Amino acid sequence: MTWLITGGAGFIGAHVVRSMLAVGERVAVYDDFSTGDPARVPGGVTVVKGSVLDGALLRATLSDLGVDGVVHLAAKKQVGESVERPLYYYRENVQGLHTLLEAAADTGVRHFLFSSSAAVYGMPDVDLVTEDTPCAPVNPYGETKLAGEWLVRAAGRAHGMTTACLRYFNVAGAANEDLADTGVFNLVPMVFEKMTQGSAPVIFGDDYDTPDGTCVRDFIHVEDIASAHLAAARALPGRKPGSDLTVNIGRGEGVSVREMITLIGEVTGYGSAAAPVSAPRRIGDPARVVASADRIRAELGWTARHSPHAMVESAWAGWCARRPSARWAVEATE
């Protein structure tokens, strides 16, 4: 089989590419490089530069490469930006997915794996979020992911494609320094940035109904995200045409924002220099979002392997590889 991985030069996509290559799967990468880095793609892998809005190029790529399955990770994913630019997010994430699915149906692709998000759940008031928890996204980004799931399932049923929608939670870590996240949009790199600039990390809201008053999240190592994509991709060919598998990808364990910041201080050596300051709550932040990982374990035999400590340690190594002065700053705090 040949898999086309859209967004395969991105942070998560590059890990998926490496994971699939490691077990002998044939892969090709399709990426517009708006955020992806060509250097992340291993040598020998076919790379096509293009937008998911370019139907003609997608059809040619799928046909010329004899693609059997698609792993679709290419998307815009910043919540705040989605609120400011909803039309842009719907065009890129929903219209782009529509264009890709249409090309896949026209060229006989049999399997389609969609990268979704826990953002589809919105603000669930439950201890563990199952796949049956009602979906009620609270921002355009989450809305585009939920609409994407509907579109993927409908296209799969109509065209006989087996499909999977993977809802993953808070991603961190790196397989190696070369694949580390270069963005500063998630909690771990945001804390790194504050610390290395000599500023205090910020906690948005310390009065939630949680053990320490801060939000609780399910942090998942990007290598575990990649292995879950691999497990789903390898399972799809054995499933009934037109069927769908929707699963959470998480550890099933919550870590509070304050606990994560404390861990970051310990792992990096910043210690008390990483002590956070509190700011008012942000609109739309739920108190607790932790995955139930029972279904993916039952359906795919998959379980997360990496601890929060491993996530922070590997993410910090990648951060310092790009910013050597970060380690020097640690010495100044000792």
Coordinates of C-alpha atoms in Angstrom, one line a residue:
M1 CA 0.0 0.0 0.0
T2 CA 1.0 3.6 -0.6
W3 CA -0.1 6.3 1.9
L4 CA -0.2 10.0 1.1
I5 CA 0.3 12.1 4.3
T6 CA -0.9 15.6 4.0
G7 CA 0.9 18.0 6.3
G8 CA 3.7 15.4 6.5
A9 CA 6.4 18.1 7.0
G10 CA 4.7 19.5 10.0
F11 CA 5.4 18.7 13.7
I12 CA 2.9 15.9 14.0
G13 CA 3.0 14.9 10.4
A14 CA 6.7 14.3 10.4
H15 CA 6.4 12.0 13.4
V16 CA 3.7 10.0 11.5
V17 CA 5.9 9.7 8.5
R18 CA 8.8 8.3 10.5
S19 CA 6.5 5.9 12.4
M20 CA 5.0 4.5 9.2
L21 CA 8.4 4.2 7.4
A22 CA 9.8 2.4 10.4
V23 CA 7.5 -0.6 9.8
G24 CA 7.9 -0.6 6.1
E25 CA 4.9 1.3 4.9
R26 CA 5.3 3.2 1.6
V27 CA 4.5 6.9 2.2
A28 CA 4.6 10.2 0.3
V29 CA 4.2 13.7 1.6
Y30 CA 1.9 16.5 0.4
D31 CA 2.5 19.9 2.1
D32 CA 2.2 23.6 1.3
F33 CA 5.1 24.3 3.7
S34 CA 3.2 27.2 5.3
T35 CA 4.3 25.8 8.6
G36 CA 6.0 22.6 7.7
D37 CA 9.7 22.2 7.3
P38 CA 11.1 20.2 4.3
A39 CA 14.1 19.2 6.4
R40 CA 11.8 17.1 8.6
V41 CA 11.0 14.7 5.7
P42 CA 13.5 11.8 5.4
G43 CA 15.5 11.5 2.2
G44 CA 13.9 9.2 -0.4
V45 CA 10.3 10.1 0.4
T46 CA 8.4 11.7 -2.4
V47 CA 7.3 15.2 -1.6
V48 CA 4.7 17.2 -3.4
K49 CA 4.3 20.9 -2.6
G50 CA 0.7 22.0 -2.9
S51 CA -2.4 23.2 -1.3
V52 CA -5.3 21.0 -0.3
L53 CA -7.5 23.5 -2.2
D54 CA -5.8 22.5 -5.5
G55 CA -8.0 19.7 -6.7
A56 CA -6.2 19.2 -10.0
L57 CA -2.8 18.7 -8.3
L58 CA -4.4 16.4 -5.7
R59 CA -5.9 14.2 -8.4
A60 CA -2.7 14.0 -10.3
T61 CA -0.7 13.2 -7.1
L62 CA -3.1 10.5 -5.9
S63 CA -3.2 8.9 -9.4
D64 CA 0.4 9.2 -10.3
L65 CA 1.6 7.7 -7.0
G66 CA -1.0 5.0 -6.9
V67 CA -2.2 6.1 -3.5
D68 CA -4.3 3.6 -1.6
G69 CA -4.9 5.5 1.6
V70 CA -4.7 9.1 2.9
V71 CA -3.6 10.4 6.3
H72 CA -4.9 13.9 6.4
L73 CA -3.1 16.1 8.9
A74 CA -2.8 19.4 7.0
A75 CA -4.9 22.0 8.7
K76 CA -4.9 25.4 10.4
K77 CA -5.1 24.8 14.2
Q78 CA -4.7 28.0 16.3
V79 CA -7.8 28.6 18.3
G80 CA -7.4 32.3 18.7
E81 CA -6.7 32.9 15.1
S82 CA -9.8 30.8 14.2
V83 CA -11.9 33.3 16.2
E84 CA -10.4 36.2 14.4
R85 CA -10.4 34.6 10.9
P86 CA -13.3 32.1 10.8
L87 CA -13.8 32.3 7.0
Y88 CA -10.1 31.4 6.5
Y89 CA -10.4 28.5 8.8
Y90 CA -13.5 27.1 7.2
R91 CA -11.9 27.5 3.8
E92 CA -8.7 25.8 4.7
N93 CA -10.0 23.1 7.0
V94 CA -13.4 22.3 5.6
Q95 CA -13.3 23.3 1.9
G96 CA -9.7 21.9 1.7
L97 CA -10.9 18.6 3.2
H98 CA -13.9 18.6 0.7
T99 CA -11.5 19.1 -2.2
L100 CA -9.2 16.3 -0.9
L101 CA -12.0 13.8 -0.4
E102 CA -13.4 14.5 -3.8
A103 CA -10.0 13.9 -5.4
A104 CA -9.7 10.7 -3.3
A105 CA -13.1 9.4 -4.4
D106 CA -12.3 10.2 -8.0
T107 CA -9.0 8.3 -8.0
G108 CA -10.2 5.2 -6.1
V109 CA -8.6 5.8 -2.7
R110 CA -9.9 3.1 -0.3
H111 CA -8.8 4.3 3.1
F112 CA -9.0 7.8 4.7
L113 CA -7.7 8.7 8.2
F114 CA -8.6 12.2 9.5
S115 CA -6.7 14.1 12.1
S116 CA -9.4 15.5 14.4
S117 CA -9.2 17.1 17.9
A118 CA -10.6 17.1 21.4
A119 CA -11.7 20.6 20.5
V120 CA -14.9 19.0 19.1
Y121 CA -16.0 18.4 22.7
G122 CA -16.0 22.0 23.7
M123 CA -16.4 22.3 27.5
P124 CA -17.5 18.9 28.6
D125 CA -18.6 18.6 32.3
V126 CA -17.4 15.0 32.8
D127 CA -14.4 13.4 34.5
L128 CA -13.5 11.4 31.4
V129 CA -14.4 12.3 27.9
T130 CA -15.6 9.3 25.9
E131 CA -16.3 9.2 22.2
D132 CA -20.0 9.4 23.0
T133 CA -19.7 12.6 25.0
P134 CA -21.8 15.2 23.2
C135 CA -19.8 17.4 20.8
A136 CA -20.3 21.1 21.3
P137 CA -17.2 23.0 20.0
V138 CA -16.8 26.6 21.4
N139 CA -14.6 28.1 18.6
P140 CA -14.4 28.0 14.8
Y141 CA -11.3 25.7 14.9
G142 CA -13.3 23.0 16.9
E143 CA -16.3 23.6 14.6
T144 CA -14.2 22.9 11.5
K145 CA -12.9 19.6 13.0
L146 CA -16.4 18.4 13.8
A147 CA -17.7 19.4 10.4
G148 CA -14.6 17.6 9.0
E149 CA -15.6 14.4 10.8
W150 CA -19.1 14.6 9.4
L151 CA -17.7 15.1 5.9
V152 CA -15.2 12.2 6.2
R153 CA -17.9 9.7 7.4
A154 CA -20.4 10.7 4.8
A155 CA -17.9 10.4 2.0
G156 CA -16.7 7.1 3.3
R157 CA -20.2 5.7 3.3
A158 CA -21.0 7.0 -0.1
H159 CA -17.8 5.9 -1.8
G160 CA -16.9 2.7 0.1
M161 CA -13.8 4.1 1.8
T162 CA -12.9 2.9 5.3
T163 CA -12.4 6.0 7.5
A164 CA -11.0 6.9 10.9
C165 CA -11.3 10.1 12.9
L166 CA -8.7 10.5 15.6
R167 CA -9.5 13.0 18.3
Y168 CA -6.3 13.8 20.1
F169 CA -5.7 15.9 23.1
N170 CA -2.7 18.1 24.2
V171 CA 0.3 17.1 22.2
A172 CA 3.9 17.6 23.5
G173 CA 7.4 16.1 23.2
A174 CA 9.5 15.0 20.3
A175 CA 11.0 11.8 19.0
N176 CA 14.3 13.7 18.5
E177 CA 15.7 17.2 18.4
D178 CA 15.2 17.5 14.6
L179 CA 11.5 16.9 14.9
A180 CA 10.7 19.2 17.8
D181 CA 7.8 21.7 17.6
T182 CA 9.1 25.0 16.4
G183 CA 5.8 26.9 17.2
V184 CA 5.0 28.6 20.5
F185 CA 1.3 28.0 20.7
N186 CA 0.9 25.2 23.3
L187 CA 1.5 25.2 27.0
V188 CA 4.9 23.5 27.1
P189 CA 6.7 25.7 24.6
M190 CA 4.9 28.8 25.9
V191 CA 6.4 28.1 29.4
F192 CA 9.8 27.4 27.8
E193 CA 9.7 30.8 26.1
K194 CA 8.7 32.7 29.3
M195 CA 11.4 31.0 31.3
T196 CA 14.2 31.6 28.9
Q197 CA 13.2 35.2 28.5
G198 CA 13.4 35.7 32.3
S199 CA 9.7 36.1 32.6
A200 CA 7.2 34.2 34.8
P201 CA 4.9 31.6 33.1
V202 CA 1.3 32.6 33.2
I203 CA -1.6 30.6 34.5
F204 CA -5.0 31.7 33.1
G205 CA -7.3 31.1 36.0
D206 CA -6.5 29.6 39.4
D207 CA -10.0 29.4 40.8
Y208 CA -11.4 26.4 38.9
D209 CA -13.1 23.5 40.6
T210 CA -10.0 21.3 40.4
P211 CA -7.6 20.1 43.1
D212 CA -5.2 23.0 42.7
G213 CA -7.6 25.5 41.1
T214 CA -6.0 25.3 37.6
C215 CA -7.2 23.6 34.5
V216 CA -6.6 19.9 34.1
R217 CA -5.6 18.5 30.7
D218 CA -4.6 15.2 29.1
F219 CA -1.1 15.6 27.8
I220 CA 0.0 13.1 25.1
H221 CA 3.5 12.5 23.7
V222 CA 3.7 13.2 19.9
E223 CA 5.3 9.7 19.5
D224 CA 2.2 8.2 21.0
I225 CA 0.1 10.3 18.6
A226 CA 2.2 8.9 15.7
S227 CA 1.9 5.3 16.9
A228 CA -1.9 5.7 17.2
H229 CA -2.1 6.9 13.6
L230 CA 0.0 3.9 12.5
A231 CA -2.3 1.5 14.4
A232 CA -5.4 3.0 12.8
A233 CA -3.9 3.1 9.3
R234 CA -2.9 -0.6 9.5
A235 CA -6.4 -1.5 10.8
L236 CA -8.4 0.2 8.1
P237 CA -7.8 -2.3 5.3
G238 CA -9.3 -5.1 7.4
R239 CA -12.5 -3.2 8.1
K240 CA -15.7 -3.2 6.2
P241 CA -15.8 -0.7 3.3
G242 CA -17.8 2.4 4.3
S243 CA -17.2 1.9 8.0
D244 CA -15.8 4.5 10.4
L245 CA -13.7 4.3 13.5
T246 CA -13.7 7.3 15.8
V247 CA -11.4 7.3 18.8
N248 CA -9.7 9.5 21.4
I249 CA -6.0 9.6 21.6
G250 CA -5.0 10.3 25.1
R251 CA -3.4 8.9 28.2
G252 CA -6.6 8.9 30.3
E253 CA -4.8 10.8 33.1
G254 CA -5.1 14.4 33.9
V255 CA -2.3 16.8 34.7
S256 CA -3.1 20.3 36.0
V257 CA -1.5 23.4 34.4
R258 CA 0.3 24.1 37.7
E259 CA 1.6 20.6 37.9
M260 CA 2.9 20.8 34.4
I261 CA 4.7 24.1 35.0
T262 CA 6.3 22.6 38.2
L263 CA 7.4 19.6 36.2
I264 CA 8.9 21.8 33.5
G265 CA 10.9 23.7 36.2
E266 CA 12.3 20.4 37.6
V267 CA 13.2 18.9 34.2
T268 CA 14.8 22.1 32.8
G269 CA 16.7 23.0 35.9
Y270 CA 14.9 26.3 36.2
G271 CA 13.2 25.2 39.5
S272 CA 11.6 28.1 41.4
A273 CA 12.6 30.4 38.5
A274 CA 9.7 28.8 36.7
A275 CA 7.2 29.8 39.3
P276 CA 4.0 31.1 37.6
V277 CA 1.9 34.1 38.0
S278 CA -1.9 34.1 37.8
A279 CA -4.0 36.0 35.4
P280 CA -7.8 36.0 34.8
R281 CA -9.5 33.1 33.1
R282 CA -9.6 32.9 29.4
I283 CA -13.1 32.7 27.8
G284 CA -13.9 29.1 26.7
D285 CA -11.3 27.2 28.8
P286 CA -13.0 24.2 30.4
A287 CA -11.9 23.2 33.9
R288 CA -11.1 19.6 33.0
V289 CA -10.7 17.7 29.7
V290 CA -9.2 14.2 30.1
A291 CA -9.7 11.4 27.6
S292 CA -11.1 8.0 28.1
A293 CA -8.8 5.8 26.1
D294 CA -10.8 2.6 26.5
R295 CA -12.2 2.5 22.9
I296 CA -8.8 2.8 21.2
R297 CA -7.4 0.2 23.4
A298 CA -10.3 -2.2 22.6
E299 CA -10.4 -1.4 18.9
L300 CA -6.7 -1.1 18.1
G301 CA -4.8 -2.6 21.1
W302 CA -3.2 0.8 21.5
T303 CA -2.0 2.4 24.7
A304 CA 0.1 5.5 25.3
R305 CA 3.6 4.7 26.5
H306 CA 5.2 8.0 27.3
S307 CA 5.0 9.9 30.6
P308 CA 4.7 13.7 31.1
H309 CA 8.3 13.7 32.2
A310 CA 9.4 12.2 28.9
M311 CA 7.3 14.7 27.0
V312 CA 8.9 17.7 28.8
E313 CA 12.4 16.2 28.6
S314 CA 12.3 15.6 24.9
A315 CA 10.6 18.9 24.1
W316 CA 13.2 20.8 26.1
A317 CA 16.0 19.0 24.2
G318 CA 14.5 20.2 20.9
W319 CA 13.9 23.7 22.3
C320 CA 17.6 24.0 23.3
A321 CA 18.9 22.6 20.1
R322 CA 17.4 25.6 18.3
R323 CA 18.1 28.0 21.0
P324 CA 21.5 27.2 22.7
S325 CA 21.2 30.2 24.9
A326 CA 18.3 28.5 26.8
R327 CA 20.8 26.2 28.5
W328 CA 23.1 29.1 29.4
A329 CA 20.1 30.8 31.1
V330 CA 19.7 27.7 33.3
E331 CA 23.2 28.1 34.6
A332 CA 22.5 31.7 35.5
T333 CA 19.6 30.6 37.8
E334 CA 21.7 28.1 39.7

